[in-house]
XYZ file of C-alpha atoms in Angstrom:
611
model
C 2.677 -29.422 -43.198
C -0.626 -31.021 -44.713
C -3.855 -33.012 -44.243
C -5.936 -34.717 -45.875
C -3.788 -34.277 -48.878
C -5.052 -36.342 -51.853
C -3.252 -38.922 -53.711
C -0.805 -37.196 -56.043
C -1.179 -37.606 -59.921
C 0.586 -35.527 -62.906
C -1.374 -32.800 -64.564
C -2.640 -32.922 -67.743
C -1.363 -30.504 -69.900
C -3.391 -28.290 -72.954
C -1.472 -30.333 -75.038
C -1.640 -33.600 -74.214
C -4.980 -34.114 -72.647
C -7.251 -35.274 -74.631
C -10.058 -33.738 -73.559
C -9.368 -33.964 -69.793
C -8.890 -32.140 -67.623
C -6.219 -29.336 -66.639
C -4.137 -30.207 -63.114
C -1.427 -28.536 -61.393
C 1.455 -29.876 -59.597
C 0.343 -30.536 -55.841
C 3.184 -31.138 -53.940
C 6.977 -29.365 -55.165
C 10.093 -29.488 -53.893
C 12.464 -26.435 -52.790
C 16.013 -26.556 -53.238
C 17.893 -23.409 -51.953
C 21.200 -22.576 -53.188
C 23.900 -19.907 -52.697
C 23.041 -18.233 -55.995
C 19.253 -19.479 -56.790
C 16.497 -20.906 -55.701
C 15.072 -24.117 -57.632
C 11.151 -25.322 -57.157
C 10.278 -28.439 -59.170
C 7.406 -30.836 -58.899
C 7.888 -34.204 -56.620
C 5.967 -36.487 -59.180
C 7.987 -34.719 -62.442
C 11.614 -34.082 -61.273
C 11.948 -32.534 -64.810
C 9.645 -29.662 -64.238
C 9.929 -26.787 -62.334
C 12.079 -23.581 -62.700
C 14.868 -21.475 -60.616
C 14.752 -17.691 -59.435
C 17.815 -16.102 -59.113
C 18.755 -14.957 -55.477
C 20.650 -11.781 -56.958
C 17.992 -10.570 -59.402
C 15.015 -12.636 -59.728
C 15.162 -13.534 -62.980
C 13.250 -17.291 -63.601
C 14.372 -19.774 -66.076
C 12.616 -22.892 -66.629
C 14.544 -26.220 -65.415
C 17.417 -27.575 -66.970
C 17.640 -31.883 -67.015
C 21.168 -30.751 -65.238
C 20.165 -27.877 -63.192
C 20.751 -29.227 -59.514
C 23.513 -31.748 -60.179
C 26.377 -29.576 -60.360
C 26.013 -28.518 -56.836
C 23.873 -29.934 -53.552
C 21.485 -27.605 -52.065
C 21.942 -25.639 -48.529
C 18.172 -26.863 -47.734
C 15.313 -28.620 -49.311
C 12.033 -28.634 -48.166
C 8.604 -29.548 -49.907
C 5.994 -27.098 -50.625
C 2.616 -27.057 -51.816
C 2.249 -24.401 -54.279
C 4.064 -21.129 -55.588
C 1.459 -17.789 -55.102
C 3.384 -15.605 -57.257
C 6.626 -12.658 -57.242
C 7.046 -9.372 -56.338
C 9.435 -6.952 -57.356
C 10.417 -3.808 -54.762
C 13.110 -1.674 -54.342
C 15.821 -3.647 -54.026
C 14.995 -7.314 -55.273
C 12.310 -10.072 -55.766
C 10.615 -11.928 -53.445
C 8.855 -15.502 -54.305
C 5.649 -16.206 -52.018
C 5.049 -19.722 -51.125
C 2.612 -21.891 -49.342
C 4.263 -24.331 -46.586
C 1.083 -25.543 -45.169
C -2.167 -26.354 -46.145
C -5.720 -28.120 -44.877
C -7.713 -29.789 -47.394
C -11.727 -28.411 -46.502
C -14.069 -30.212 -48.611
C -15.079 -30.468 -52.386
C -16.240 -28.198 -54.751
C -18.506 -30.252 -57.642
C -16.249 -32.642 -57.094
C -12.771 -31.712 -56.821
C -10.462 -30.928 -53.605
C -9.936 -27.651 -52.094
C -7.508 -26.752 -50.081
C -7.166 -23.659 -47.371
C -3.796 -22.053 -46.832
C -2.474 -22.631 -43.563
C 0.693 -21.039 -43.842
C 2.768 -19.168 -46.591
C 6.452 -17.264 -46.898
C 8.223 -15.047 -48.734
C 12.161 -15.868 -50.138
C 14.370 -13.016 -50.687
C 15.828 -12.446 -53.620
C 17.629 -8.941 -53.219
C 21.579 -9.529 -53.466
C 21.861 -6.503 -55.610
C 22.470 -4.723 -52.625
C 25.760 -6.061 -52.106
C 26.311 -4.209 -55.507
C 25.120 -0.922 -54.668
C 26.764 2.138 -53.598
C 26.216 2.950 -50.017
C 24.102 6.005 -50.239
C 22.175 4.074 -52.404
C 22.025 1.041 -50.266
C 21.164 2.765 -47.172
C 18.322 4.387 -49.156
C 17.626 0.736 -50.396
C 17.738 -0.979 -47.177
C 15.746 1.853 -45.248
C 12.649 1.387 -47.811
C 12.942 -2.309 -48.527
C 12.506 -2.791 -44.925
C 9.377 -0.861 -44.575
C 8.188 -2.765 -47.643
C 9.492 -5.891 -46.274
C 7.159 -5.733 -42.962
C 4.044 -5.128 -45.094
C 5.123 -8.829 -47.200
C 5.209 -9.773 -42.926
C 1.590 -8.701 -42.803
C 0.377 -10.425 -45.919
C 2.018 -13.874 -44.951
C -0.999 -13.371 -42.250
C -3.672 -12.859 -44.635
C -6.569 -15.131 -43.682
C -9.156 -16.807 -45.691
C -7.331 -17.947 -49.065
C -8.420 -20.909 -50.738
C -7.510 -22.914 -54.103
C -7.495 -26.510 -55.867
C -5.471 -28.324 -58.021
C -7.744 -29.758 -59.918
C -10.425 -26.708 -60.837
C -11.100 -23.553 -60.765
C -13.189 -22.368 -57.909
C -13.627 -18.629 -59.035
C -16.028 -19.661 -61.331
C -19.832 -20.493 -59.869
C -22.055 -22.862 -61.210
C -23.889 -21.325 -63.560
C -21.062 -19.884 -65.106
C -19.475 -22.816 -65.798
C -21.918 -24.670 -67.486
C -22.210 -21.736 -69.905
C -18.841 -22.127 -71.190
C -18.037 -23.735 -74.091
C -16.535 -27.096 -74.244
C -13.023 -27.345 -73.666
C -12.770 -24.784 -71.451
C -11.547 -27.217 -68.542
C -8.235 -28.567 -71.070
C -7.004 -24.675 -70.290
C -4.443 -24.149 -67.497
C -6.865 -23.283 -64.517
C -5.533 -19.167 -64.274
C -7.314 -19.017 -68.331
C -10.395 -20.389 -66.480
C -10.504 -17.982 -64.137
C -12.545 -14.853 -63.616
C -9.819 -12.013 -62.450
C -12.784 -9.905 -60.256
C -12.015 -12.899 -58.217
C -8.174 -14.156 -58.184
C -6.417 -12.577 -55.081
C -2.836 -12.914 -56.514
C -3.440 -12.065 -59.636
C -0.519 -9.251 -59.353
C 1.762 -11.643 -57.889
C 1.313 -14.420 -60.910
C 2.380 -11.865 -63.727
C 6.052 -13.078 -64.043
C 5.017 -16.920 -63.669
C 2.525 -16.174 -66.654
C 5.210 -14.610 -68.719
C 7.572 -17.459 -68.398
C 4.599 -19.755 -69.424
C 4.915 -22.305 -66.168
C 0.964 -22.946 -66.135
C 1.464 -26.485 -64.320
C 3.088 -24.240 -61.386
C -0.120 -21.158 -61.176
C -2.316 -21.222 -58.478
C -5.199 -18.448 -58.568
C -6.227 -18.116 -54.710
C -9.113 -16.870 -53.915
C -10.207 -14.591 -50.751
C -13.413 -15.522 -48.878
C -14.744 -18.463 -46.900
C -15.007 -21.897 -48.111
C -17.502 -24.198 -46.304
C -19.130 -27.981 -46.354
C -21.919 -29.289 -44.670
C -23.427 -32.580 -45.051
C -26.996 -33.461 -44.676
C -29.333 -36.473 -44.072
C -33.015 -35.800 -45.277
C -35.484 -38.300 -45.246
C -32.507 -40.657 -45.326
C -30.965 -38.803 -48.821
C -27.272 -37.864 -48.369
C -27.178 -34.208 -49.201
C -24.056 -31.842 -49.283
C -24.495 -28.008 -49.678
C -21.486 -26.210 -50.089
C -21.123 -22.249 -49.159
C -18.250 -20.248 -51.167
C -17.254 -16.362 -50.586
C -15.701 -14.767 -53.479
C -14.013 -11.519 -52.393
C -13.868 -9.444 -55.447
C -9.704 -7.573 -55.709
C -11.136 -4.264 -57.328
C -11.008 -2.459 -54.243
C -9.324 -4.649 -51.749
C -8.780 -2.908 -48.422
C -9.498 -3.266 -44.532
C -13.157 -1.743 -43.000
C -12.500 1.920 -42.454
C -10.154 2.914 -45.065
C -11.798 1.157 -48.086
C -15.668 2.768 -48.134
C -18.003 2.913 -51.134
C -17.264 3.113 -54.612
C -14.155 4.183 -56.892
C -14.898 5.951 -59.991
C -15.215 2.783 -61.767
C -17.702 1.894 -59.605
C -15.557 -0.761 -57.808
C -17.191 -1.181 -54.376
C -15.454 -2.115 -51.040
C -16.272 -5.784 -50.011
C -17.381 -6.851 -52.796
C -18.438 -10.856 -52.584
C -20.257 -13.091 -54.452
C -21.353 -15.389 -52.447
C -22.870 -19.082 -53.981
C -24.893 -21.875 -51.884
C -24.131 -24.812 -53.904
C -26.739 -28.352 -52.804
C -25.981 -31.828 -54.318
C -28.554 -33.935 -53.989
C -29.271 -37.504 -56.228
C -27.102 -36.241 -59.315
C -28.972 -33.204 -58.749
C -27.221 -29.684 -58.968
C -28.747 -25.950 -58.149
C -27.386 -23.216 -56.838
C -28.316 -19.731 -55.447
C -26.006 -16.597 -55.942
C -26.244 -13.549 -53.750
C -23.898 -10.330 -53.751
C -23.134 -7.606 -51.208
C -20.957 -4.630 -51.659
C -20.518 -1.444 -50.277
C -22.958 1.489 -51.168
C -21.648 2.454 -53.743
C -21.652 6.470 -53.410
C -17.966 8.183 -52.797
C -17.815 8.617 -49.120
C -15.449 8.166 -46.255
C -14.957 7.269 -42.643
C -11.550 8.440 -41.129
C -10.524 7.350 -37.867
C -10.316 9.709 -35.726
C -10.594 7.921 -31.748
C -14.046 8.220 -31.795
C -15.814 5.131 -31.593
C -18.181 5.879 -34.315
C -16.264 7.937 -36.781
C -18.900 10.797 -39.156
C -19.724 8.911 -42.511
C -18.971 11.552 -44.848
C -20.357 11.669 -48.219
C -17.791 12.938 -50.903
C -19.731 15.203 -53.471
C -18.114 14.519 -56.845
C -19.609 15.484 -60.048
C -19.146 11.890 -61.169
C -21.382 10.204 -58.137
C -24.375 9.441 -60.742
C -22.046 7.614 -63.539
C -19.946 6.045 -60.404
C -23.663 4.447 -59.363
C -24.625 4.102 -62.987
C -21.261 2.117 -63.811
C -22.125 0.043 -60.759
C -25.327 -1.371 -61.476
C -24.526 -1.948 -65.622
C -21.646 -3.827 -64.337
C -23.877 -6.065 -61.710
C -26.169 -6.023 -64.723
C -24.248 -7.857 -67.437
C -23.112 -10.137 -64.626
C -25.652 -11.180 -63.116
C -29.056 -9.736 -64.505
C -31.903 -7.546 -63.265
C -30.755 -6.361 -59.869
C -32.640 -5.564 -56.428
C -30.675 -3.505 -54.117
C -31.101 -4.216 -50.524
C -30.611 -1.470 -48.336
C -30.575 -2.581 -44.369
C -28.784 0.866 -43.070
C -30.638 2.792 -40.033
C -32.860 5.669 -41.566
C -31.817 8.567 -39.395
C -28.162 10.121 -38.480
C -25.635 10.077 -40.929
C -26.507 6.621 -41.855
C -29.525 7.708 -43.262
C -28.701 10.899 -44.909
C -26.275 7.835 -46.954
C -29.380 5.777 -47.116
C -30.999 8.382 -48.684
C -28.552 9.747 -51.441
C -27.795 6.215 -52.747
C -31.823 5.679 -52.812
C -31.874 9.179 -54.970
C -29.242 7.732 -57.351
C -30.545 3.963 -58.123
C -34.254 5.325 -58.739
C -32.544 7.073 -61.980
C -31.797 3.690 -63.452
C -33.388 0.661 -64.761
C -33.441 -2.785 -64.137
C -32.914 -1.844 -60.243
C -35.398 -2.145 -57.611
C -34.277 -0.183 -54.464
C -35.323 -1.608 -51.530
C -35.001 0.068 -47.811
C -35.517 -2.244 -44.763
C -33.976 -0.711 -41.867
C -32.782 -3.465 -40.073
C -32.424 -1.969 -36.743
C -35.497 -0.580 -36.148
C -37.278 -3.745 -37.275
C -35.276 -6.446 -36.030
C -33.735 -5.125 -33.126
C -30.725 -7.220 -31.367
C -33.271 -10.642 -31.434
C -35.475 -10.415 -33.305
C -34.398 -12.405 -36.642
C -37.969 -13.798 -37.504
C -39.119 -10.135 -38.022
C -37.063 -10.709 -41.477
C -40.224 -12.041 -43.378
C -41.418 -9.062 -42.846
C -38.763 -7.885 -45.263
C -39.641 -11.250 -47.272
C -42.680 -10.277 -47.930
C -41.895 -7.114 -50.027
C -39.570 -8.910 -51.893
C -41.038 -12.644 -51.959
C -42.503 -12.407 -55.907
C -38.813 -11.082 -57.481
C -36.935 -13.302 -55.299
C -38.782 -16.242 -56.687
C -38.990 -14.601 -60.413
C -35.757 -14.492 -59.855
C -35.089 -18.066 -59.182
C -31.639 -19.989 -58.854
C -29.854 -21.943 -61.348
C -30.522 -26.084 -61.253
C -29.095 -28.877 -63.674
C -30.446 -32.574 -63.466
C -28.069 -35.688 -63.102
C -27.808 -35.762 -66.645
C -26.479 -32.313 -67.258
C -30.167 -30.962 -68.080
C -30.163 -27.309 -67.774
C -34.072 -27.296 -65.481
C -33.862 -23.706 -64.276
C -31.317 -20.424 -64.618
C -31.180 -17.826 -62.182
C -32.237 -14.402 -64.133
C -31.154 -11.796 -61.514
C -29.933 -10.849 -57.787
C -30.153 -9.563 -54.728
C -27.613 -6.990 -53.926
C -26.970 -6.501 -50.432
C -25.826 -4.055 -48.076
C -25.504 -2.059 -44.249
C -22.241 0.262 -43.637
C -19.741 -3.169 -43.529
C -21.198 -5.358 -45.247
C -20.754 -7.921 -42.768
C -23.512 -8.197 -39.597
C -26.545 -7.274 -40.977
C -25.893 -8.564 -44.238
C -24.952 -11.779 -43.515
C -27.759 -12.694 -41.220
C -30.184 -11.560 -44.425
C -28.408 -13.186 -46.603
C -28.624 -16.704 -44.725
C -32.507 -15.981 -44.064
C -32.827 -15.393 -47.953
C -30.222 -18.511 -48.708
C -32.501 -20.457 -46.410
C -36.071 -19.460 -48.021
C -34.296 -20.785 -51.991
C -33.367 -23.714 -50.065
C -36.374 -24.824 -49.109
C -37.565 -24.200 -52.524
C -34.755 -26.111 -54.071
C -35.681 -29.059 -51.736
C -39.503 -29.177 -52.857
C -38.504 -28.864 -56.408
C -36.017 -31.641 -56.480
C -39.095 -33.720 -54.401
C -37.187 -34.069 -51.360
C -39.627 -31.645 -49.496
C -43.753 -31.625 -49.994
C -44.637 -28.051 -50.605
C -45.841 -27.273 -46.927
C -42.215 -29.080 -45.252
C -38.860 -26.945 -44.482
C -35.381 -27.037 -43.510
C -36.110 -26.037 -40.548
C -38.195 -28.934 -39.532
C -35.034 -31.371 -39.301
C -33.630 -29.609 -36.068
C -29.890 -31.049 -36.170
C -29.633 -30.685 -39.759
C -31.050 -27.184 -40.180
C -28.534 -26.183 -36.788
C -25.621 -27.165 -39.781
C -26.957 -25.317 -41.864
C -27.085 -21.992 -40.093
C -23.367 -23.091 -38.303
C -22.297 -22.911 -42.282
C -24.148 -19.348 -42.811
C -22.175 -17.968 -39.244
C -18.820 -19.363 -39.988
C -18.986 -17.740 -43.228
C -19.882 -14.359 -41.782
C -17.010 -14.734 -38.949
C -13.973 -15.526 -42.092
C -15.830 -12.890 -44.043
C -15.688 -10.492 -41.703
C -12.038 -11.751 -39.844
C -10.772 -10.492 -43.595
C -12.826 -7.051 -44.114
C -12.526 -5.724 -40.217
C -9.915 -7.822 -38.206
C -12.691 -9.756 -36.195
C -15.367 -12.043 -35.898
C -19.156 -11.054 -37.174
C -21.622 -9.773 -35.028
C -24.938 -11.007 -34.806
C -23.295 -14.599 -34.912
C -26.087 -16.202 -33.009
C -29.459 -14.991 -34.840
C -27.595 -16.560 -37.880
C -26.747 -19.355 -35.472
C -29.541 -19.795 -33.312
C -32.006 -17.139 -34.654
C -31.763 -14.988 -31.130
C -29.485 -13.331 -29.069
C -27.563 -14.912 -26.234
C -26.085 -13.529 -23.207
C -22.634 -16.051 -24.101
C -23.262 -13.974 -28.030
C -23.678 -10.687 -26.328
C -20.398 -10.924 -24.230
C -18.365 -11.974 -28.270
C -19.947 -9.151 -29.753
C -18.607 -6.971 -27.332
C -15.317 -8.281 -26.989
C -15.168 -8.224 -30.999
C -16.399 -4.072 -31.136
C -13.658 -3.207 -28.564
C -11.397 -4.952 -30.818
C -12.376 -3.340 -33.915
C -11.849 0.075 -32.460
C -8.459 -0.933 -32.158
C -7.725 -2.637 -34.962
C -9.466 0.371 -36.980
C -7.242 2.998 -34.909
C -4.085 1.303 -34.682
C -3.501 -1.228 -36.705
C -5.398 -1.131 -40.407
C -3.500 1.939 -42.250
C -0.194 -0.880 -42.271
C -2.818 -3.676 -43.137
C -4.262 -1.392 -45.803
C -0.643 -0.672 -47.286
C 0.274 -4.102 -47.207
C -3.433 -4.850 -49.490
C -2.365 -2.174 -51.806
C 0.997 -3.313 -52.264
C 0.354 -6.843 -53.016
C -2.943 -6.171 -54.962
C -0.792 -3.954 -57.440
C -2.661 -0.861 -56.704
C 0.380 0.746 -55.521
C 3.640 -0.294 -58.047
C 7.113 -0.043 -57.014
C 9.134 2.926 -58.552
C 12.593 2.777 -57.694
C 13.439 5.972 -59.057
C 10.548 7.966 -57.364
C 10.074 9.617 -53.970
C 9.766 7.292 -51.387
C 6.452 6.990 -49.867
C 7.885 6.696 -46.632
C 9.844 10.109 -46.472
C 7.405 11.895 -45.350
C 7.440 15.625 -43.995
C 5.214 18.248 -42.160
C 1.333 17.474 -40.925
C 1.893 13.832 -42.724
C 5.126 13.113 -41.474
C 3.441 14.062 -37.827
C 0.334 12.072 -38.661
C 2.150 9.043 -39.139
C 4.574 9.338 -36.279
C 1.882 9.956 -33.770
C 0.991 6.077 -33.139
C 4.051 6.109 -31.565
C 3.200 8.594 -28.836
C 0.115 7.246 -28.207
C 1.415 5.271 -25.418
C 2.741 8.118 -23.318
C -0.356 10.151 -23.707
C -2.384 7.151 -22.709
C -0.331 6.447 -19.626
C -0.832 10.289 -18.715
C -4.218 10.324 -19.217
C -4.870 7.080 -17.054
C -2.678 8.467 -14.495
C -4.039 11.808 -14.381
C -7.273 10.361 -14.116
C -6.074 7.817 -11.116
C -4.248 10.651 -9.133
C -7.147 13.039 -9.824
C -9.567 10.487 -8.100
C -7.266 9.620 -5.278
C -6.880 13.680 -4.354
C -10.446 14.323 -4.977
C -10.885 11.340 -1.917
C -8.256 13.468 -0.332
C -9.349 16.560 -0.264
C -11.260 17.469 2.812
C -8.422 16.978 4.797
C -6.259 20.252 3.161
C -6.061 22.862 0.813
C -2.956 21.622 -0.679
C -5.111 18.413 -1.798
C -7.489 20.420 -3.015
C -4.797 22.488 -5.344
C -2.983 18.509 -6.123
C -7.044 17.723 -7.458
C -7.297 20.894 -9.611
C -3.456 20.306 -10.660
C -4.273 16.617 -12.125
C -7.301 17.485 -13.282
C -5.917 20.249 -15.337
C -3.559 17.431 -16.407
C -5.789 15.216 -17.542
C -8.482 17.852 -19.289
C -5.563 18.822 -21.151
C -4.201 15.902 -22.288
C -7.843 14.636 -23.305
C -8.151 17.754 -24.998
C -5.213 17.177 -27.310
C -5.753 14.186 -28.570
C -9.431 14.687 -28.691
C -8.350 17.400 -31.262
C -5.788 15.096 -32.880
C -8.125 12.242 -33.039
C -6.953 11.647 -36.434
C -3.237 12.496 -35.963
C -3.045 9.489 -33.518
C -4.242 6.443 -35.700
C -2.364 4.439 -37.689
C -3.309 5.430 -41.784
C -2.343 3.888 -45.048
C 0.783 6.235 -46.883
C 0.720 3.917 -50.360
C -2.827 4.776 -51.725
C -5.533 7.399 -51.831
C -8.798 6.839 -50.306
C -10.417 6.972 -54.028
């Protein structure tokens, strides 16, 4: 399945080129057989390669390869994503469907719609049968985290460029650079199957490598003052510390930081080019927040006698990257957000280059109140400008760089952020616009109601993939980046989106976690280890407990129901009145236990550490 595919042309290789540019294959053909699997491109029949079905092993594509035999199935795809190796075979990962979503400078790019793993584990038709049990057992646990990733939402690519790269980047580079094959081009903070491409890499089948990127992808179009105008929004989820909301907090020792995105607002305007980069990113202290039932689990700060060079790493990194960094703090100032407000202010006034700045976002801005942001504006107005955005003129004209960056942050990275982060994104624009002499110096975005009401529909989509990706659910706060207030329809989503997120946080995101970890590479396969599902004692019980959940939910309801019905009964006999203290014993106790096994009861990641 496709749409709005474009029309299909053969890549240029390093080789042969000429100076033009690199292209992969866009639409390939899957041939299964009883001993292999063959992929080759629909527009060159004479490229592609085979996988094994009994041990993985790819060969490039023999001029004879399919003609000895005709295939069980064929099918067309529209891109490999990589291989995986786990106990007990390879698995090839796929895309069967895609959506083509707009340009980037230029070039198509394309949102995965659908994707699949193929099996290739025959070997255990050659293994003993203790070992195959042992095989099978594992594999299978392993096989319904590959389930979870064929799920994963928000992964975009093209054909024709690479789209890790922003703007300013790329016209840094030196010439040539676009003759590579497009996973050289790339920057690896930012390719999401960059574990999964090793073995295509190694066999040297750069036509076939896509680099996919996590994030959002987004396109509006524009009429000002009758001038055509297209700003384009792309999320770049950094892989460093990949993970789901709760169990993926703060920093690693590296200072890699939990949802981590770079996020670039792109405008095209009369040949004209500029764009605006902003980051956000976890605070980046060592600290936790286990699940535990409670709707608002204790942050927990870790104390580590590394915490300063952890922060210190963090902001050199950001530093080379990007420039002189402001850090944006928009946590509350009191409870234990602020005691983590106030350690990670303690650590980035040791270094240079950083400006800390603390807006509690909260207390200013309330549930409605988004224009109370300038007053956040205003102590940071003079760097934001100073620190400009990065514009190019229709001739290629380098006009303006962008020298530094705002750094972002609440606890997820996601509600708060993103509305300040479209409020900032907004303010460049409108400097962008006067510069380019669109806009006189007094005029705005805002004063061209249906086209500034795309504009913030961009911003909120964004924040709804991002945050879809990072905590299972849409972003709150969707209207005041949407309509700049609350509403009661708003209200009713954000609701409906926390109660999910409990859930999902409980219940569901230790297997989500696993399955990040797995396919990230930040937990390899050892065959000839332990298995990280033979678990025993409190952490066999930990991870069993999910499954009793049910029954001590149904007692609990019903002890509360039967409780409430007696208690209505009561003044009739003493019997009812023993049948209320009975239930109600019931149901104190069974609150009781899992009140004290909070933690026992949720679902939690067995592949990887917290750290």
């Amino acid at each position: 399945m496709e749409t709005s595919s474009p029309s299909p042309s053969p890549p240029s290789s390093p080789a042969s080129s000429g100076g033009r540019r690199f292209k992969l294959y866009d639409r390939l053909e899957l041939l299964e057989f009883h001993d292999k699997y063959v992929i080759k491109s629909v527009e060159s029949p004479i490229k592609g390669f085979s996988i094994g079905r009994s041990d993985g092993d790819i060969q490039p594509l023999d001029n004879d390869e399919t003609s000895s035999a005709s295939p069980s199935k064929t099918s067309i795809i529209y891109g490999v994503a990589g291989t995986i190796r786990l106990v007990a075979g390879t698995y090839i990962f796929v895309i069967t469907s895609r959506k083509e979503v707009g340009n980037f400078l230029g070039f198509p790019v394309f949102r995965i719609l659908s994707m699949k793993f193929l099996s290739c584990n025959e070997s255990l038709k050659f293994s003993t049968p203790q070992e195959a049990s042992f095989l099978k057992r594992d594999e299978a646990y392993f096989m319904n985290l590959l389930k979870t990733v064929e799920s994963t939402p928000g992964l975009y690519y093209s054909y024709d460029t690479d789209i890790t790269l922003n703007l300013q980047r790329r016209c840094k580079l030196a010439d040539g650079w676009q003759v590579k094959p497009i996973w050289k081009q790339a920057d690896p903070r930012f390719v999401w199957n960059k574990n999964l491409l090793e073995e295509l890499i190694e066999c040297k089948l750069d036509e076939f490598i896509i680099p996919l990127i996590q994030g959002s992808f987004g396109v509006a179009h524009l009429k000002l003052k009758d001038k055509d105008a297209t700003i384009t929004l792309v999320s770049r989820r950094c892989t460093r510390r990949l993970g789901t909301r709760m169990w993926r907090r703060g920093a690693n020792l590296e200072g890699d930081t939990a949802n981590f995105i770079e996020t670039e607002q792109l405008l095209e305007l009369e040949g004209f080019r500029s764009s605006l980069l902003q980051i956000r990113g976890s605070i980046p202290l060592l600290w936790e927040q286990i699940v535990d039932l409670s709707y608002k689990p204790r942050l927990n700060i870790i104390n580590h006698e590394q915490t300063s060079k952890v922060v210190e790493r963090h902001f050199h990194d950001l530093l080379q990257r990007y420039g002189d960094t402001t850090a944006l703090d928009l946590t509350d100032k009191h409870g234990d957000e602020g005691k983590i407000s106030s350690a990670y202010a303690a650590e980035v006034l040791k270094l240079p280059n950083v400006r800390f700045v603390s807006f509690d976002f909260h207390r200013v801005c309330g549930s409605s109140n988004f224009d109370n942001l300038r007053i956040l504006y205003d102590q940071i107005e003079e760097e934001f400008r100073n620190q400009g955005y990065f514009i190019i003129d229709p001739e290629g004209n380098i006009l303006g760089e962008q020298k530094g960056i705002i750094r972002s942050n609440c606890i997820d990275c996601l509600d708060r952020t993103n509305v300040t982060q479209s409020f900032l994104a907004q303010k460049s624009l409108n400097l962008q616009l006067q510069r380019i002499g669109l806009l006189e110096s007094d005029e705005c975005i805002s004063m061209f109601r249906e086209e500034y009401e795309k504009f913030r529909t961009l911003w909120a989509e964004q924040g709804d993939e991002i945050s879809l990706e990072y905590a299972g659910t849409y972003a709150l706060k969707g209207d005041l980046v949407r309509y700049g207030r609350q509403t009661l329809g708003g209200a009713l989503k954000d609701g409906m989106s926390a109660i999910s997120r409990y859930y999902l946080n409980n219940f569901q995101d230790g297997v989500r976690q696993d399955a990040l970890d797995l396919i990230s590479g930040h937990y390899m396969i050892n065959r000839n280890g332990p298995s990280p599902f033979q678990l025993n004692g409190f952490e066999s019980f930990s991870n069993k407990t999910p499954q009793y959940l049910p029954m001590a939910s149904a007692l609990l309801v019903g002890g509360l129901t039967l409780t409430t019905f007696t208690v209505q009964q009561a003044g009739r006999n003493a019997q009812q009145y023993l049948s209320t203290v009975l239930w109600a014993g019931v149901t104190a106790g069974v609150m009781a236990v899992v009140k004290a096994n909070g933690r026992q009861f949720c679902s939690r990641p067995r592949l990887c550490g917290l750290l």
